[in-house]
Short mmCIF file of C-alpha atoms in Angstrom, two decimals:
data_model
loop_
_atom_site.label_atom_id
_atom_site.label_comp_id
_atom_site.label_asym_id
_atom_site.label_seq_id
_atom_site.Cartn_x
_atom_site.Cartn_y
_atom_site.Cartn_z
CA UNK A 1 12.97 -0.43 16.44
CA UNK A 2 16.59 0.68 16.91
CA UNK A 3 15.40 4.23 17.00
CA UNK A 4 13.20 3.51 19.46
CA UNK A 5 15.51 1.46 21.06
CA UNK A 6 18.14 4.46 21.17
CA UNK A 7 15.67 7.33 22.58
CA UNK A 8 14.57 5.09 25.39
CA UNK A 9 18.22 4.33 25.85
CA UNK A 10 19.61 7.94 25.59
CA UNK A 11 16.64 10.16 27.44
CA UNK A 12 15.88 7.35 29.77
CA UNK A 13 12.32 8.19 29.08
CA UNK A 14 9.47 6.30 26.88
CA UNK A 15 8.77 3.08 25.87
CA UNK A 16 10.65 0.87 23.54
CA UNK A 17 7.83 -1.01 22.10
CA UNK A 18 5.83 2.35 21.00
CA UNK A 19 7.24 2.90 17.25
CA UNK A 20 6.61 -1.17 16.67
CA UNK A 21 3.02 -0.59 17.72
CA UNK A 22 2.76 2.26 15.11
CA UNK A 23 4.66 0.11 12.02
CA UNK A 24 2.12 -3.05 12.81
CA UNK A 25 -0.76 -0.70 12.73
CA UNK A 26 0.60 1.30 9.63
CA UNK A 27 1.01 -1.87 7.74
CA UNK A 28 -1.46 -3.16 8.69
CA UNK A 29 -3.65 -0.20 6.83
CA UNK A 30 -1.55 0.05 3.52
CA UNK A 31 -2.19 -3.70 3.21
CA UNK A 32 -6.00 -3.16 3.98
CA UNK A 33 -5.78 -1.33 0.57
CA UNK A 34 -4.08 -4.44 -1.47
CA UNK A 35 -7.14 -6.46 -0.54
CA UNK A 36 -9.97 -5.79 -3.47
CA UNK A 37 -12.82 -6.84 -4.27
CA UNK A 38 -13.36 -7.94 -8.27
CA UNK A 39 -16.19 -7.13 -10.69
CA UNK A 40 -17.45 -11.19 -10.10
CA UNK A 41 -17.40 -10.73 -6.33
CA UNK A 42 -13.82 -12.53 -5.96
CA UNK A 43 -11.80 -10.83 -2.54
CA UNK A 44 -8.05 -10.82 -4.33
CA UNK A 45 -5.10 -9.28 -2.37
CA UNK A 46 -5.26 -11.29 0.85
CA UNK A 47 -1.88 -12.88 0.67
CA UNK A 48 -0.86 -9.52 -0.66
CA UNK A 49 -1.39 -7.74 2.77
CA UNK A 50 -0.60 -10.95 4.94
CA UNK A 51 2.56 -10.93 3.28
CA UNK A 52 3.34 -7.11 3.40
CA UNK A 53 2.38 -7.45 7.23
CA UNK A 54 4.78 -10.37 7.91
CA UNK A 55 7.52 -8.70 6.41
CA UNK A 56 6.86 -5.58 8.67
CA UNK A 57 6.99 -7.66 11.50
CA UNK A 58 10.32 -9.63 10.71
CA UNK A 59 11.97 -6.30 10.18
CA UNK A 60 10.61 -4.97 13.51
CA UNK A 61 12.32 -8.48 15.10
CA UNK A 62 15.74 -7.43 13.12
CA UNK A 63 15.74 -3.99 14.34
CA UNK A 64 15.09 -5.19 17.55
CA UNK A 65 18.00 -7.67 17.31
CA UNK A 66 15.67 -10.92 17.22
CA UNK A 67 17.82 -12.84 14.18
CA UNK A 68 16.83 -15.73 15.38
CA UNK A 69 13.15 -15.26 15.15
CA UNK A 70 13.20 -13.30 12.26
CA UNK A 71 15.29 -15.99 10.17
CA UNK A 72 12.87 -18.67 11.76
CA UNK A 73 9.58 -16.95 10.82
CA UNK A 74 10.83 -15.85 7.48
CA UNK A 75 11.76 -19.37 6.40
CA UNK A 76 7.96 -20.39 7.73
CA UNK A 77 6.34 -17.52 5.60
CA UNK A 78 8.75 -18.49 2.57
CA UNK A 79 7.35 -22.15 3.04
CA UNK A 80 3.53 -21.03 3.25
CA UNK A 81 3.97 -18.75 0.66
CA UNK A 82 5.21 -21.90 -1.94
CA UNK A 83 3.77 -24.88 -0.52
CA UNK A 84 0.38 -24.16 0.30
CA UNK A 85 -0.06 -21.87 -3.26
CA UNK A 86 0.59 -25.34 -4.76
CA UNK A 87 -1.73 -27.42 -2.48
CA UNK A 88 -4.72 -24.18 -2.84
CA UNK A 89 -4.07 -25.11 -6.83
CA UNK A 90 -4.52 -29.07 -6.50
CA UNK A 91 -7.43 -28.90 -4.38
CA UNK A 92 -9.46 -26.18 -6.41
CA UNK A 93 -7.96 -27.82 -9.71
CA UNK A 94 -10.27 -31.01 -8.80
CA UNK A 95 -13.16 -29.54 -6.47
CA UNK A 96 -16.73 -29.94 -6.64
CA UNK A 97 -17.41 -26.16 -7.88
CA UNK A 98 -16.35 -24.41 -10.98
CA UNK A 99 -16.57 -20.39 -11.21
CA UNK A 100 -16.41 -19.45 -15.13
CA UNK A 101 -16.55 -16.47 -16.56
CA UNK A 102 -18.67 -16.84 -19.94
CA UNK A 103 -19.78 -15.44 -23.05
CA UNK A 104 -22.41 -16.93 -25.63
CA UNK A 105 -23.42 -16.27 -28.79
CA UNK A 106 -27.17 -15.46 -27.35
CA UNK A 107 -30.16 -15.94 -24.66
CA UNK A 108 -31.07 -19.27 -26.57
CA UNK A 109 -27.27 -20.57 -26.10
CA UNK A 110 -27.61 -19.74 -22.71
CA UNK A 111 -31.04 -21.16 -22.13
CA UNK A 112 -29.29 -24.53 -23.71
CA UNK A 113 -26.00 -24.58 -21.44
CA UNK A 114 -28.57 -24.23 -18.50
CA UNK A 115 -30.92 -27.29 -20.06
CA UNK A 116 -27.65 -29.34 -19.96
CA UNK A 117 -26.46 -28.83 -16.95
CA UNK A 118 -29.39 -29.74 -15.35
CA UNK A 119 -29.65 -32.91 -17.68
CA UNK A 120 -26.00 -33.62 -16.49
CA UNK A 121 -26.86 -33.09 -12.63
CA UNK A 122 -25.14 -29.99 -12.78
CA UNK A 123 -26.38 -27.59 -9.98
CA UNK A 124 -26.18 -24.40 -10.84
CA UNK A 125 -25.00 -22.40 -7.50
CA UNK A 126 -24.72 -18.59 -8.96
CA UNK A 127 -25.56 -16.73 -11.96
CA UNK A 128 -24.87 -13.45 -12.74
CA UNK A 129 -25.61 -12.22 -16.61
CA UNK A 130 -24.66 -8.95 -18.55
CA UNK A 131 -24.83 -7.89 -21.98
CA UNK A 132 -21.68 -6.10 -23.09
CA UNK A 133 -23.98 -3.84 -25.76
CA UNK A 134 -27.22 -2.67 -27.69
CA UNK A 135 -25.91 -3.86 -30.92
CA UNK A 136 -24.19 -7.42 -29.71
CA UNK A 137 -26.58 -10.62 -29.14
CA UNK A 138 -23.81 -12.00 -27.14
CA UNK A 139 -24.50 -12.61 -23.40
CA UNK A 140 -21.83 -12.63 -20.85
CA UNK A 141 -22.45 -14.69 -17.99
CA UNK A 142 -20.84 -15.38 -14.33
CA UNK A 143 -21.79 -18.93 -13.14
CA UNK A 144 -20.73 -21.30 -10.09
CA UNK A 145 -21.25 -24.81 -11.39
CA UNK A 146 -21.37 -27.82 -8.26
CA UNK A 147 -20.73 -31.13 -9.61
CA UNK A 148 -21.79 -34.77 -7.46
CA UNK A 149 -18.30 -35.47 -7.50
CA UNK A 150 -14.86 -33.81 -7.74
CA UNK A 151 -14.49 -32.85 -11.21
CA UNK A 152 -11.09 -32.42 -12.99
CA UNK A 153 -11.62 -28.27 -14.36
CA UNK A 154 -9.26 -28.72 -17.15
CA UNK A 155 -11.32 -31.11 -18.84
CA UNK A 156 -14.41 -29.34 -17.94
CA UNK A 157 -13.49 -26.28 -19.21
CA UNK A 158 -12.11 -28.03 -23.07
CA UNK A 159 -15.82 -29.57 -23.08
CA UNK A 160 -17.70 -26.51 -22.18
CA UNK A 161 -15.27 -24.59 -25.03
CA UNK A 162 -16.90 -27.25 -27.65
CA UNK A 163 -20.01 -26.61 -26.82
CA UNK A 164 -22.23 -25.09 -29.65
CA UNK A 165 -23.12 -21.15 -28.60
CA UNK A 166 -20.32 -20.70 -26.54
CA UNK A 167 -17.89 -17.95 -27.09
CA UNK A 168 -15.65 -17.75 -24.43
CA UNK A 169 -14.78 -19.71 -21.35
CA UNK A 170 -12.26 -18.84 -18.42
CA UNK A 171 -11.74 -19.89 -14.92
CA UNK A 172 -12.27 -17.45 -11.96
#
C-alpha cells in the first residue's frame, strides 16, 4: 500500500487503491487452496483462509497508515479466533449428531451396532462402509448418528468403544 501510495504520489498518475485490489484477490486464491475437502466428506481449512485473508487485509490498513483500524480489527479476529473455537467445541461436544469414524471386527458386528441403534432410537443419518483388504474381515465404517436429545459425545464414544465387535472408534 505504501508503494502504491508513493507512485501515485511521485508520477501523479494511477490509483492508490489498485495494488490493495490485487493483494485481496491474491489472498484470497492462496487461501482458496487451504480449504480441503477430507476422505469422509468434512470441508477443513475454512478458518485457515479466513484467517490468511484477514491478515492480508490488516496489513493493507497498516501500509496504508490505518493503525487504528488495523489494531481494532486484529483484536476482533484474535477474539473470534479463541472464543468462538471454544463455544464451536461446547456446542458440538453435546449436539444431537455424532460423526464417527469406525472399524469392526466384521459385517455381523456391523449388522449388530445397526440393530442397536435402532433399538436405542438411534437414527442413523449417513453411512459410508469400506473394507481396508481381501485378507481382513474387518469393516471400516463412516456413520452420522442423530440422537432425540443432546447427547454428551464423550460418553457416547467410551460406550460405543465397549461394545462387542468394535475395533476402533474416533470422532470426526
Amino acid at each position: 500500500m505504501m508503494t502504491n501510495q508513493y507512485i501515485s504520489q511521485m508520477f501523479q498518475t494511477g490509483d492508490p487503491s489498485r495494488l490493495g485490489a490485487q493483494v485481496v484477490s491474491g489472498i484470497g486464491f492462496l487461501g482458496a487452496g487451504t480449504i480441503l475437502v477430507t476422505r469422509t466428506n468434512q470441508i477443513k481449512g475454512l478458518t485457515t483462509a479466513a484467517g490468511l485473508w484477514s491478515s492480508a487485509c490488516i496489513g493493507l490498513a497498516i501500509g496504508i497508515g490505518f493503525y487504528e483500524g488495523a489494531i481494532a480489527v486484529g483484536v476482533a479476529l484474535f477474539l473470534i479466533m479463541t472464543v468462538f473455537r471454544r463455544m464451536d467445541r461446547r456446542v458440538k461436544e453435546n449436539s444431537k449428531y455424532l460423526c464417527l469414524n469406525m472399524m469392526f471386527e466384521n459385517n455381523e458386528a456391523l449388522s449388530h451396532f445397526i440393530e442397536d441403534c435402532g433399538k436405542k432410537h438411534v437414527r442413523l443419518e449417513d453411512l459410508q462402509i469400506t473394507k481396508p483388504g481381501k485378507k481382513s474381515e474387518n469393516v471400516i465404517a463412516v456413520l452420522t448418528l442423530h440422537f432425540e436429545k443432546k447427547t454428551n459425545h464423550s460418553e457416547m464414544i467410551s460406550y460405543i468403544s465397549g461394545l462387542s465387535g468394535v475395533s476402533f472408534v474416533e470422532e470426526l
